[in-house]
Coordinates of C-alpha atoms and ligand atoms in Angstrom, one line a residue:
X42 CA -51.2 60.9 -51.7
X43 CA -54.6 59.1 -51.9
X44 CA -54.6 55.7 -53.5
X45 CA -52.5 56.4 -56.5
X46 CA -49.3 54.5 -56.9
X47 CA -46.0 56.3 -57.2
X48 CA -45.1 56.1 -60.9
X49 CA -41.4 55.6 -61.5
X50 CA -41.9 55.6 -65.2
X51 CA -41.2 57.9 -68.1
X52 CA -44.8 58.9 -68.5
X53 CA -47.5 58.8 -67.7
X54 CA -46.1 59.8 -64.4
X55 CA -47.0 61.0 -61.0
X56 CA -48.8 64.3 -61.2
X57 CA -49.5 67.0 -58.6
X58 CA -52.9 67.0 -57.1
X59 CA -53.5 70.4 -58.3
X60 CA -52.8 69.3 -61.9
X61 CA -55.4 66.5 -61.6
X62 CA -57.9 68.9 -59.9
X63 CA -57.7 71.2 -62.9
X64 CA -59.7 68.5 -64.8
X65 CA -62.7 68.6 -62.6
X66 CA -64.9 70.7 -64.8
X67 CA -66.4 70.7 -68.3
X68 CA -65.3 73.0 -71.1
X69 CA -67.2 73.9 -74.3
X70 CA -64.5 73.6 -76.9
X71 CA -65.7 76.5 -79.0
X72 CA -66.4 78.7 -75.8
X73 CA -64.3 81.9 -75.4
X74 CA -63.1 80.5 -72.0
X75 CA -61.5 77.4 -73.7
X76 CA -60.2 79.5 -76.5
X77 CA -58.4 81.6 -74.1
X78 CA -57.0 78.5 -72.3
X79 CA -55.7 77.2 -75.7
X80 CA -54.1 80.6 -76.4
X81 CA -52.3 80.3 -72.9
X82 CA -51.3 76.9 -73.6
X83 CA -49.7 77.8 -76.9
X84 CA -47.9 80.8 -75.5
X85 CA -46.5 78.9 -72.3
X86 CA -45.3 76.1 -74.5
X87 CA -43.3 78.6 -76.6
X88 CA -41.9 80.3 -73.5
X89 CA -40.5 77.1 -72.1
X90 CA -38.0 77.0 -75.0
X91 CA -37.7 80.7 -75.7
X92 CA -39.4 80.3 -78.9
X93 CA -41.6 83.3 -78.9
X94 CA -41.2 85.4 -82.1
X95 CA -39.2 82.5 -83.9
X96 CA -41.6 79.6 -83.7
X97 CA -45.2 78.7 -83.3
X98 CA -46.8 76.1 -80.9
X99 CA -49.1 73.5 -82.6
X100 CA -50.7 71.1 -80.2
X101 CA -52.1 67.9 -81.5
X102 CA -54.5 65.2 -79.8
X103 CA -52.8 62.0 -79.0
X104 CA -49.8 60.4 -77.6
X105 CA -46.2 61.6 -78.3
X106 CA -45.8 59.3 -81.2
X107 CA -48.8 61.0 -82.9
X108 CA -47.0 64.3 -83.0
X109 CA -43.8 62.7 -84.3
X110 CA -45.8 61.0 -87.0
X111 CA -47.6 64.3 -87.9
X112 CA -44.3 66.2 -87.9
X113 CA -42.7 63.9 -90.3
X114 CA -45.7 63.6 -92.5
X115 CA -46.0 67.3 -92.7
X116 CA -42.4 68.7 -92.7
X117 CA -40.7 66.0 -94.8
X118 CA -42.2 66.4 -98.2
X119 CA -42.6 63.7 -100.9
X120 CA -39.4 65.0 -102.7
X121 CA -37.4 65.3 -99.5
X122 CA -35.2 62.9 -97.6
X123 CA -34.8 62.4 -93.9
X124 CA -31.7 61.2 -92.1
X125 CA -32.5 59.9 -88.6
X126 CA -29.7 59.6 -86.0
X127 CA -30.4 56.5 -84.1
X128 CA -29.2 55.2 -80.7
X129 CA -32.3 53.6 -79.3
X130 CA -35.9 52.6 -79.9
X131 CA -37.4 56.0 -80.4
X132 CA -34.9 56.9 -83.1
X133 CA -35.7 53.6 -84.6
X134 CA -39.4 54.5 -84.5
X135 CA -39.0 57.7 -86.5
X136 CA -37.3 55.6 -89.3
X137 CA -40.4 53.3 -89.3
X138 CA -42.7 56.2 -89.3
X139 CA -41.0 57.8 -92.3
X140 CA -41.2 54.5 -94.2
X141 CA -44.9 54.2 -93.5
X142 CA -45.5 57.6 -94.7
X143 CA -43.7 56.7 -97.9
X144 CA -40.8 59.2 -97.4
X145 CA -37.2 58.6 -98.4
X146 CA -35.3 57.9 -95.1
X147 CA -31.8 56.8 -94.1
X148 CA -30.3 56.1 -90.6
X149 CA -26.9 56.4 -89.0
X150 CA -26.8 54.1 -86.0
X151 CA -24.8 54.0 -82.7
X152 CA -24.8 51.6 -79.9
X153 CA -27.4 52.1 -77.2
X154 CA -24.8 53.3 -74.8
X155 CA -23.1 55.7 -77.2
X156 CA -24.1 59.2 -77.9
X157 CA -24.7 60.5 -81.5
X158 CA -21.5 62.0 -82.7
X159 CA -21.5 65.1 -84.9
X160 CA -18.5 64.3 -87.0
X161 CA -20.3 61.4 -88.6
X162 CA -23.3 63.5 -89.2
X163 CA -21.4 66.2 -90.8
X164 CA -19.8 63.7 -93.1
X165 CA -23.0 62.2 -94.1
X166 CA -24.5 65.5 -94.9
X167 CA -21.6 66.4 -97.1
X168 CA -21.7 63.1 -98.9
X169 CA -25.5 63.3 -99.7
X170 CA -26.8 66.7 -100.7
X171 CA -30.2 65.2 -101.3
X172 CA -30.8 64.8 -97.6
X173 CA -33.2 67.7 -96.6
X174 CA -33.9 67.0 -93.0
X175 CA -32.2 65.5 -89.9
X176 CA -34.0 64.1 -87.0
X177 CA -32.5 63.4 -83.4
X178 CA -33.8 62.1 -80.1
X179 CA -32.6 64.6 -77.4
X180 CA -32.9 62.1 -74.4
X181 CA -33.2 58.6 -75.6
X182 CA -35.6 57.1 -73.2
X183 CA -34.6 53.6 -74.2
X184 CA -31.6 54.0 -71.9
X185 CA -31.7 57.6 -70.5
X186 CA -28.8 58.8 -72.6
X187 CA -28.4 62.4 -73.5
X188 CA -27.4 63.3 -76.9
X189 CA -25.2 66.4 -77.6
X190 CA -28.1 68.2 -79.1
X191 CA -26.8 71.8 -79.5
X192 CA -23.7 70.5 -81.2
X193 CA -25.7 68.4 -83.7
X194 CA -28.3 71.3 -84.3
X195 CA -25.4 73.6 -85.4
X196 CA -23.8 70.9 -87.6
X197 CA -27.2 70.4 -89.3
X198 CA -27.8 74.1 -89.7
X199 CA -24.3 74.7 -90.9
X200 CA -25.0 72.2 -93.7
X201 CA -28.2 74.1 -94.5
X202 CA -30.6 71.3 -93.6
X203 CA -33.7 71.2 -91.5
X204 CA -33.5 69.8 -87.8
X205 CA -36.2 67.9 -86.2
X206 CA -35.8 67.2 -82.5
X207 CA -37.8 64.6 -80.5
X208 CA -37.6 66.2 -77.1
X209 CA -40.2 64.0 -75.7
X210 CA -38.5 63.1 -72.6
X211 CA -36.4 66.3 -72.1
X212 CA -38.8 69.2 -72.8
X213 CA -39.5 71.2 -69.7
X214 CA -36.4 69.8 -67.8
X215 CA -33.4 69.9 -69.9
X216 CA -32.2 73.1 -71.7
X217 CA -33.6 73.7 -75.2
X218 CA -33.0 77.5 -76.0
X219 CA -34.5 78.3 -79.3
X220 CA -32.9 81.7 -79.2
X221 CA -29.5 80.1 -79.5
X222 CA -30.0 76.7 -81.0
X223 CA -31.1 76.3 -84.6
X224 CA -34.0 73.8 -84.5
X225 CA -36.7 73.7 -87.1
X226 CA -39.3 71.7 -85.0
X227 CA -39.2 70.5 -81.4
X228 CA -41.6 67.7 -80.5
X229 CA -42.9 66.8 -77.1
X230 CA -45.9 65.8 -75.1
X231 CA -48.0 66.6 -72.0
X232 CA -47.1 63.7 -69.8
X233 CA -43.4 63.6 -69.3
X234 CA -41.2 66.4 -67.8
X235 CA -44.1 68.9 -68.0
X236 CA -45.9 66.8 -65.5
X237 CA -49.2 66.9 -67.3
X238 CA -51.6 64.1 -67.9
X239 CA -51.4 62.0 -71.2
X240 CA -53.4 62.9 -74.3
X241 CA -51.6 65.7 -76.1
X242 CA -48.6 66.2 -78.1
X243 CA -47.2 69.5 -79.5
X244 CA -44.7 70.8 -81.9
X245 CA -42.8 74.2 -81.8
X246 CA -42.1 74.9 -85.4
X247 CA -40.7 77.7 -87.4
X248 CA -43.6 79.2 -89.3
X249 CA -41.6 79.3 -92.6
X250 CA -41.2 75.5 -92.6
X251 CA -45.0 75.1 -91.9
X252 CA -45.8 77.5 -94.8
X253 CA -43.6 75.5 -97.2
X254 CA -45.2 72.3 -96.0
X255 CA -48.9 73.0 -97.0
X256 CA -50.4 70.0 -98.7
X257 CA -47.5 67.5 -97.8
X258 CA -49.2 65.3 -95.4
X259 CA -51.0 62.3 -96.8
X260 CA -53.2 62.3 -93.6
X261 CA -56.1 64.6 -92.7
X262 CA -55.6 64.4 -88.9
X263 CA -51.8 64.2 -88.9
X264 CA -51.4 67.5 -90.8
X265 CA -49.5 70.1 -88.8
X266 CA -49.9 72.7 -91.4
X267 CA -53.7 72.4 -91.3
X268 CA -53.7 72.2 -87.5
X269 CA -51.7 75.4 -87.3
X270 CA -54.0 77.2 -89.7
X271 CA -57.0 76.2 -87.6
X272 CA -55.6 77.9 -84.6
X273 CA -54.5 80.9 -86.5
X274 CA -57.9 81.3 -88.1
X275 CA -60.2 81.4 -84.9
X276 CA -58.1 80.1 -81.9
X277 CA -60.0 76.8 -82.1
X278 CA -59.0 73.2 -82.5
X279 CA -59.9 71.6 -85.9
X280 CA -61.4 68.4 -84.2
X281 CA -62.5 67.6 -80.6
X282 CA -59.7 68.9 -78.3
X283 CA -59.0 66.8 -75.0
X284 CA -60.3 69.8 -73.0
X285 CA -59.4 68.3 -69.5
X286 CA -56.0 67.3 -70.7
X287 CA -55.5 70.9 -71.9
X288 CA -56.7 72.4 -68.6
X289 CA -54.4 70.1 -66.7
X290 CA -51.4 70.9 -68.8
X291 CA -51.9 74.7 -68.4
X292 CA -51.9 74.2 -64.7
X293 CA -48.8 72.0 -65.0
X294 CA -47.1 74.8 -67.0
X295 CA -47.9 77.4 -64.4
X296 CA -46.4 75.1 -61.8
X297 CA -43.3 74.8 -64.0
X298 CA -42.9 78.5 -64.0
X299 CA -43.3 78.6 -60.2
X300 CA -40.5 76.0 -59.8
X301 CA -38.2 78.2 -61.8
X302 CA -38.7 76.8 -65.3
X303 CA -36.7 74.0 -66.8
X304 CA -33.6 74.9 -64.7
X305 CA -35.5 74.6 -61.4
X306 CA -37.1 71.4 -62.6
X307 CA -33.8 69.9 -63.8
X308 CA -32.3 70.5 -60.4
X309 CA -35.0 68.5 -58.7
X310 CA -34.7 65.6 -61.1
X311 CA -31.0 65.8 -60.7
X312 CA -31.4 65.4 -56.9
X313 CA -33.9 62.5 -57.5
X314 CA -31.4 60.8 -59.8
X315 CA -28.4 61.3 -57.4
X316 CA -30.5 59.9 -54.5
X317 CA -31.5 56.8 -56.5
X318 CA -28.1 56.1 -58.0
X319 CA -26.3 56.3 -54.7
X320 CA -28.9 54.0 -53.0
X321 CA -28.9 51.5 -56.0
X322 CA -25.1 51.2 -55.9
X323 CA -25.3 50.6 -52.2
X324 CA -27.7 47.7 -52.9
X325 CA -25.4 46.3 -55.5
X326 CA -27.0 47.5 -58.8
X327 CA -24.9 48.8 -61.7
X328 CA -26.0 51.7 -63.9
X329 CA -26.1 50.6 -67.6
X330 CA -24.7 53.9 -69.0
X331 CA -21.6 55.8 -68.2
X332 CA -22.6 58.5 -65.8
X333 CA -21.0 61.3 -68.0
X334 CA -23.7 60.6 -70.8
X335 CA -26.7 59.9 -68.4
X336 CA -29.5 62.3 -68.3
X337 CA -31.3 62.9 -65.0
X338 CA -34.7 61.5 -66.5
X339 CA -34.6 57.8 -66.4
X340 CA -32.0 55.4 -65.2
X341 CA -31.3 52.0 -66.6
X342 CA -30.0 49.4 -64.2
X343 CA -28.5 45.9 -65.2
X344 CA -30.3 42.9 -63.7
X345 CA -27.8 41.1 -61.4
X346 CA -25.7 38.8 -63.5
X347 CA -26.3 35.8 -61.2
X348 CA -29.8 35.5 -62.5
X349 CA -31.4 35.4 -58.9
X350 CA -33.7 38.4 -59.6
X351 CA -36.7 38.0 -61.8
X352 CA -38.1 41.2 -63.1
X353 CA -41.7 40.1 -62.8
X354 CA -41.3 39.2 -59.1
X355 CA -39.4 42.3 -58.4
X356 CA -42.0 44.4 -60.1
X357 CA -44.9 42.8 -58.3
X358 CA -43.3 43.1 -55.0
X359 CA -42.5 46.8 -55.4
X360 CA -46.1 47.3 -56.9
X361 CA -47.4 45.9 -53.6
X362 CA -45.7 48.5 -51.7
X363 CA -47.1 51.2 -54.0
X364 CA -44.0 51.8 -56.5
X365 CA -44.5 51.1 -60.1
X366 CA -41.1 50.6 -61.8
X367 CA -40.5 50.2 -65.7
X368 CA -39.1 47.2 -67.7
X369 CA -36.0 47.5 -69.7
X370 CA -36.0 48.2 -73.3
X371 CA -32.4 47.3 -74.3
X372 CA -31.8 45.0 -77.2
X373 CA -28.8 43.3 -75.6
X374 CA -28.6 43.3 -71.9
X375 CA -31.1 42.2 -69.1
X376 CA -32.3 45.4 -67.4
X377 CA -35.0 47.6 -65.7
X378 CA -35.7 51.2 -65.6
X379 CA -36.5 53.7 -62.9
X380 CA -37.8 57.1 -64.0
X381 CA -36.7 60.2 -62.0
X382 CA -39.4 62.6 -63.4
X383 CA -42.9 63.5 -62.2
X384 CA -44.1 65.3 -59.1
X385 CA -41.6 63.5 -56.9
X386 CA -38.7 64.5 -54.8
X387 CA -35.8 63.0 -53.0
X388 CA -37.9 61.8 -50.1
X389 CA -39.9 59.7 -52.4
X390 CA -36.7 58.1 -53.8
X391 CA -35.5 57.4 -50.2
X392 CA -38.9 55.7 -49.6
X393 CA -38.4 53.7 -52.9
X394 CA -35.0 52.6 -51.9
X395 CA -36.2 51.4 -48.5
X396 CA -38.9 49.4 -50.4
X397 CA -36.2 47.9 -52.7
X398 CA -34.1 46.9 -49.8
X399 CA -37.1 45.3 -48.2
X400 CA -38.1 43.6 -51.4
X401 CA -34.7 42.1 -52.0
X402 CA -34.5 40.8 -48.5
X403 CA -37.9 39.1 -48.9
X404 CA -37.2 37.7 -52.3
X405 CA -33.9 36.3 -51.2
X406 CA -35.6 34.6 -48.2
X407 CA -38.1 32.7 -50.3
Ligands
LIG242 C1 -42.4 58.8 -74.7 C2 -41.6 59.1 -76.0 C3 -42.2 59.2 -77.2 C4 -43.7 59.0 -77.5 O1 -44.2 58.0 -76.9 P1 -45.8 57.8 -76.7 O2 -45.9 56.4 -76.0 O3 -46.4 57.8 -78.1 O4 -46.2 59.0 -75.8 C5 -41.4 59.5 -78.3 N1 -40.0 59.7 -78.2 C6 -39.4 59.6 -76.9 C7 -38.0 59.9 -76.8 C8 -40.1 59.3 -75.7 O5 -39.6 59.3 -74.6

């Protein structure tokens, strides 16, 4: 495993050596070999969600937030209104993006441990016909909660509005079937469940929605319509592509296929999560969420109520043993998070639990 730490984070995360190895060459961005690699990337991204024929894949340089910002800037026009369904920090971030882009935006909010509920969404859409777009975070990485995406998608489509899905921390592991679920645009990035390296976001978008969005974006770079037209014209990126990131992601997508697609990957993550949860409970930790709404992506644990454990000490001690955990992001309770995604299996989680047990014993002894 070389000298890389084990990343128990929601991305960047632990990647396979083959994926990292795919970066060990230079690519000319306008060379036919890289144009072919880009075409393979776009085709494979669509295939993950069954979007061939109905959607187009538009990759964009940058982190996940960049693609969310580009999608809102492009698809939500100056005369449109966005409704964001918020039960965590990433939903809140979409509200901020829309405001910064000068778009009309409203939010419906739920507590961080409650799923978005379709009845309230339907009522809001009926009450306000000026809402044109609805945005949802599939798995809210703030807590790891799984929102009932297909149900919300069909309510939104039933009311005739466009549906934007932030699938950043679910794409590649949790089912998103564009053949059966009405989604206008799915947004995700290279470095989460796809197990690529960071540097690239992408949207799977209905071409009709993109056509209608020409000229909407107030930004040159964050313009998904122009980015798409660039690929359609000559298969090339408009501006310098992160060539090594693309090469790594194509390798990672081939590996996803070999694992049995999102269903195979979900099974491995579910095994990771089950191992983690059983072990953490044995060590006396409580899961923040109700298990019924928990996705097998990232788990939030409460800090012990007696205040004996300090996150920084716990983090440092585990880092010394080669494991990087993740701080909590809850607005109310003291917590920390452990990611279940990345090129890891149950045995890695057994080793982690062993390290946590040793760390707790040592911290208690001082
Ligand atoms: C990771 C993530 C993002 C994007 O975060 P970046 O740090 O910009 O990559 C957006 N939404 C969700 C739900 C995420 O998990």
